[in-house]
Each structure stands twice: as structure tokens, then as C-alpha cells.
CSV table of C-alpha atoms in Angstrom, one decimal:
chain,number,residue,atom,x,y,z
A,2,UNK,CA,-7.5,6.5,16.9
A,3,UNK,CA,-6.4,6.4,13.4
A,4,UNK,CA,-9.0,5.9,10.6
A,5,UNK,CA,-8.6,2.5,8.7
A,6,UNK,CA,-8.2,2.9,5.0
A,7,UNK,CA,-8.8,0.3,2.2
A,8,UNK,CA,-7.3,1.3,-1.2
A,9,UNK,CA,-8.7,-0.3,-4.3
A,10,UNK,CA,-6.3,-0.7,-7.3
A,11,UNK,CA,-6.1,-2.5,-10.7
A,12,UNK,CA,-2.7,-1.6,-12.0
A,13,UNK,CA,0.6,-0.1,-10.8
A,14,UNK,CA,-1.0,1.8,-8.0
A,15,UNK,CA,0.9,5.1,-8.2
A,16,UNK,CA,-1.9,6.9,-6.5
A,17,UNK,CA,-2.1,4.2,-3.8
A,18,UNK,CA,1.7,4.6,-3.3
A,19,UNK,CA,1.3,8.4,-2.8
A,20,UNK,CA,-1.5,7.8,-0.3
A,21,UNK,CA,0.4,5.2,1.6
A,22,UNK,CA,3.6,7.3,1.7
A,23,UNK,CA,1.6,10.2,3.2
A,24,UNK,CA,-0.1,8.2,5.9
A,25,UNK,CA,2.7,8.5,8.4
A,26,UNK,CA,3.4,10.8,11.5
A,27,UNK,CA,0.5,12.8,12.5
A,28,UNK,CA,-1.7,11.7,9.6
A,29,UNK,CA,-5.2,10.8,10.9
A,30,UNK,CA,-5.4,7.6,8.9
A,31,UNK,CA,-3.5,4.4,8.1
A,32,UNK,CA,-3.6,2.0,5.2
A,33,UNK,CA,-5.3,-1.3,6.5
A,34,UNK,CA,-5.5,-3.2,3.2
A,35,UNK,CA,-4.9,-2.9,-0.6
A,36,UNK,CA,-7.6,-4.6,-2.6
A,37,UNK,CA,-7.2,-5.4,-6.3
A,38,UNK,CA,-9.0,-7.4,-9.0
A,39,UNK,CA,-5.5,-8.2,-10.7
A,40,UNK,CA,-3.1,-10.5,-8.9
A,41,UNK,CA,-0.3,-9.4,-11.3
A,42,UNK,CA,-0.7,-5.6,-10.7
A,43,UNK,CA,2.4,-4.0,-9.7
A,44,UNK,CA,0.7,-2.2,-6.9
A,45,UNK,CA,-0.2,-5.4,-5.1
A,46,UNK,CA,3.5,-6.5,-5.1
A,47,UNK,CA,4.5,-3.0,-3.8
A,48,UNK,CA,2.0,-3.1,-1.0
A,49,UNK,CA,3.2,-6.6,0.1
A,50,UNK,CA,6.8,-5.2,0.2
A,51,UNK,CA,5.5,-2.5,2.5
A,52,UNK,CA,3.9,-5.1,4.9
A,53,UNK,CA,0.4,-4.0,4.0
A,54,UNK,CA,-2.3,-6.7,3.8
A,55,UNK,CA,-3.6,-7.3,0.3
A,56,UNK,CA,-6.8,-9.0,-0.9
A,57,UNK,CA,-7.0,-10.1,-4.6
A,58,UNK,CA,-10.6,-10.8,-6.0
A,59,UNK,CA,-10.3,-11.5,-9.7
A,60,UNK,CA,-13.5,-10.3,-11.5
A,61,UNK,CA,-13.2,-12.7,-14.4
A,62,UNK,CA,-14.7,-15.9,-12.7
A,63,UNK,CA,-17.8,-13.9,-12.0
A,64,UNK,CA,-18.4,-13.0,-15.6
A,65,UNK,CA,-21.2,-10.3,-15.8
A,66,UNK,CA,-22.5,-11.0,-12.2
A,67,UNK,CA,-21.3,-7.8,-10.7
A,68,UNK,CA,-23.3,-8.3,-7.4
A,69,UNK,CA,-21.5,-11.7,-6.7
A,70,UNK,CA,-18.0,-10.1,-7.5
A,71,UNK,CA,-18.9,-7.2,-5.1
A,72,UNK,CA,-20.1,-9.7,-2.5
A,73,UNK,CA,-16.8,-11.4,-2.5
A,74,UNK,CA,-15.0,-8.0,-2.1
A,75,UNK,CA,-17.4,-7.2,1.0
A,76,UNK,CA,-16.6,-10.7,2.4
A,77,UNK,CA,-12.8,-10.0,2.0
A,78,UNK,CA,-13.1,-6.6,3.6
A,79,UNK,CA,-15.0,-7.6,6.6
A,80,UNK,CA,-11.9,-8.5,8.9
A,81,UNK,CA,-10.4,-5.1,8.3
A,82,UNK,CA,-13.0,-2.9,9.9
A,83,UNK,CA,-12.5,-0.1,7.5
A,84,UNK,CA,-13.6,3.5,8.0
A,85,UNK,CA,-12.8,4.8,4.5
A,86,UNK,CA,-12.3,3.2,1.0
A,87,UNK,CA,-10.1,5.2,-1.5
A,88,UNK,CA,-10.4,4.1,-5.2
A,89,UNK,CA,-7.1,4.5,-6.8
A,90,UNK,CA,-7.2,3.3,-10.3
A,91,UNK,CA,-9.7,0.5,-9.6
A,92,UNK,CA,-10.9,-0.4,-13.3
A,93,UNK,CA,-14.2,-1.9,-12.4
A,94,UNK,CA,-17.5,0.1,-12.1
A,95,UNK,CA,-19.1,-0.6,-8.6
A,96,UNK,CA,-22.8,-0.9,-8.5
A,97,UNK,CA,-25.2,1.0,-6.2
A,98,UNK,CA,-25.4,-2.2,-4.1
A,99,UNK,CA,-21.7,-1.8,-3.2
A,100,UNK,CA,-21.5,2.0,-3.2
A,101,UNK,CA,-24.6,2.8,-1.2
A,102,UNK,CA,-23.4,1.3,2.1
A,103,UNK,CA,-20.1,3.2,1.8
A,104,UNK,CA,-21.6,6.5,0.7
A,105,UNK,CA,-19.9,9.5,2.5
A,106,UNK,CA,-16.9,7.2,3.3
A,107,UNK,CA,-15.6,6.3,-0.2
A,108,UNK,CA,-13.3,8.5,-2.2
A,109,UNK,CA,-12.1,8.5,-5.8
A,110,UNK,CA,-9.5,10.4,-7.9
A,111,UNK,CA,-10.5,11.1,-11.6
A,112,UNK,CA,-8.3,12.6,-14.2
A,113,UNK,CA,-10.5,15.5,-15.3
A,114,UNK,CA,-11.9,18.8,-13.8
A,115,UNK,CA,-15.3,17.2,-13.1
A,116,UNK,CA,-18.1,17.5,-14.0
A,117,UNK,CA,-16.3,17.7,-17.4
A,118,UNK,CA,-15.2,14.4,-18.9
A,119,UNK,CA,-16.8,11.6,-16.8
A,120,UNK,CA,-15.6,8.2,-17.8
A,121,UNK,CA,-12.5,7.2,-19.9
A,122,UNK,CA,-10.2,8.9,-22.3
A,123,UNK,CA,-10.4,12.2,-20.4
A,124,UNK,CA,-7.1,13.6,-21.6
A,125,UNK,CA,-8.0,13.1,-25.4
A,126,UNK,CA,-11.4,14.5,-24.8
A,127,UNK,CA,-9.9,17.7,-23.3
A,128,UNK,CA,-7.5,18.1,-26.2
A,129,UNK,CA,-10.3,17.5,-28.7
A,130,UNK,CA,-12.4,20.2,-27.0
A,131,UNK,CA,-9.5,22.7,-27.3
A,132,UNK,CA,-9.4,23.2,-23.5
A,133,UNK,CA,-6.7,25.6,-22.2
A,134,UNK,CA,-6.6,23.8,-18.7
A,135,UNK,CA,-7.1,20.2,-17.5
A,136,UNK,CA,-6.6,18.5,-14.3
A,137,UNK,CA,-7.9,16.0,-11.8
A,138,UNK,CA,-10.7,15.8,-9.2
A,139,UNK,CA,-11.1,13.9,-6.0
A,140,UNK,CA,-14.7,13.3,-5.0
A,141,UNK,CA,-17.0,11.3,-2.7
A,142,UNK,CA,-18.3,8.2,-4.6
A,143,UNK,CA,-22.1,8.0,-5.3
A,144,UNK,CA,-23.8,5.3,-7.4
A,145,UNK,CA,-23.6,7.6,-10.5
A,146,UNK,CA,-20.4,7.3,-12.4
A,147,UNK,CA,-17.7,10.0,-11.6
A,148,UNK,CA,-20.3,12.0,-9.6
A,149,UNK,CA,-20.6,13.0,-6.0
A,150,UNK,CA,-19.5,15.9,-3.9
A,151,UNK,CA,-16.0,17.4,-4.9
A,152,UNK,CA,-13.3,17.2,-2.2
A,153,UNK,CA,-10.5,18.8,-4.3
A,154,UNK,CA,-9.2,19.7,-7.7
A,155,UNK,CA,-5.8,20.4,-9.2
A,156,UNK,CA,-5.4,22.2,-12.5
A,157,UNK,CA,-2.7,22.0,-15.1
A,158,UNK,CA,-2.2,24.1,-18.3
A,159,UNK,CA,-2.9,22.4,-21.8
A,160,UNK,CA,0.3,23.3,-23.8
A,161,UNK,CA,0.8,23.5,-27.5
A,162,UNK,CA,1.9,20.1,-28.9
A,163,UNK,CA,0.4,18.1,-26.0
A,164,UNK,CA,-0.6,14.6,-26.7
A,165,UNK,CA,-3.0,12.6,-24.4
A,166,UNK,CA,0.0,10.8,-23.0
A,167,UNK,CA,1.9,14.0,-22.3
A,168,UNK,CA,-1.1,15.5,-20.7
A,169,UNK,CA,-1.7,12.4,-18.7
A,170,UNK,CA,1.8,12.5,-17.2
A,171,UNK,CA,1.2,16.2,-16.1
A,172,UNK,CA,-2.1,15.4,-14.6
A,173,UNK,CA,-0.8,12.4,-12.7
A,174,UNK,CA,1.9,14.5,-11.0
A,175,UNK,CA,-1.0,16.6,-9.6
A,176,UNK,CA,-3.0,13.5,-8.7
A,177,UNK,CA,-0.2,12.3,-6.4
A,178,UNK,CA,-0.3,15.7,-4.6
A,179,UNK,CA,-4.0,16.2,-4.5
A,180,UNK,CA,-5.3,12.8,-3.4
A,181,UNK,CA,-3.2,12.5,-0.3
A,182,UNK,CA,-4.0,16.2,0.7
A,183,UNK,CA,-7.7,15.4,0.3
A,184,UNK,CA,-7.5,12.1,2.3
A,185,UNK,CA,-5.6,13.8,5.0
A,186,UNK,CA,-8.2,16.6,5.4
A,187,UNK,CA,-11.2,14.1,5.0
A,188,UNK,CA,-9.9,11.6,7.7
A,189,UNK,CA,-9.6,14.6,10.0
A,190,UNK,CA,-13.3,15.2,9.5
A,191,UNK,CA,-12.9,18.3,7.2
A,192,UNK,CA,-14.7,18.1,3.8
A,193,UNK,CA,-13.7,21.6,2.6
A,194,UNK,CA,-12.4,21.1,-0.9
A,195,UNK,CA,-8.6,21.2,-1.4
A,196,UNK,CA,-7.8,23.3,-4.5
A,197,UNK,CA,-4.3,23.1,-5.9
């Protein structure tokens, strides 16, 4: 029986596409729904073209009431009977109230070699620190931001003349390899970290 995966996005959803395109053949999971807080995100349109169910819950009407926004997400998820959630560029911080029931079943991809550079602007921060390598991390989500057990990392060299944008592109190529590999292993019940 395939695991049912919900993928959360806010933008173009390139990591979501990488996950979906890998969930074929003997993969132990299948995409059940793509969730976004942005109706206009390119990823929502792409998912619909693939025949994948989508749910859009705009965070703006909820103002600063995160629990109400998350309650709306939870209600939208109910019919899909999900086994795993993959955060793939979902640009809303989820509270412990949402994360805790999913702990051990929610994955994220983050553009740094955690525990370095939690939060935003990771590429600029790596350059400012003079790092010689940078990369991305997939991890289990806990209520603490960009924390939780590491399920995989991919490393890239930092090169002379790199800008945050150039470095981001190099890291994103690895994200598209790492996240599908991690999900495939995780959905089969194996939490041994994937190192690329």
C-alpha cells in the first residue's frame, strides 16, 4: 500500500515537482494533494495539470491568527488521509499546534547545511561567513524552526565570485536530487540519512 503524501508549497514548487516526478514505479509513496497558501503560485497550476488534487488556503484573511489558519489547513487535509507531509518551499512558519500531531511524519528541505543558518538568507550568510562549502538539508520537522533529526544533506563548493543567487542555483540542483532520495527512503521506513 503506497504512502499518501501531501506537499506544501508557496511558489513555483520546483521541489514539489521533483518529488512528484520521482513518485512513480516502485516508489513507496504517491502524491495525494498539493497545498498552497497562494492561489497564483506556479506550482498549484502545474499540480492541477498533472491531475493532482490541490487545496489553497490563503493565509491573509486570518491576519495574525495562525491557529485559525492552521485549523483551516487541517480541515482541508482531512479527506486525503495523509501518511506524510513534505514542506517544499511553504513560506509560512507552522506552530507547535500544527506540527506536533505530525511529528515524525513531516519532512522539510532547507537551503543550508543545518545546524548552520536556520531561517532565511542562507546563501548570503554562507558567503558572508567565508564558508568553502554550502548545501541543503532534509530533516524531520519539529516545533523548533529548521530543527529536527537530519534525514539527508547534499554539499556544494562555494566558488570565487559566487553571489547569493549563483550559490542558490547550485544548491537548488542538489535539493532536487536530495529531497526525492530522502522521501523514497523515508517512505520505505528507513531513516538512515542520505548523503550526496
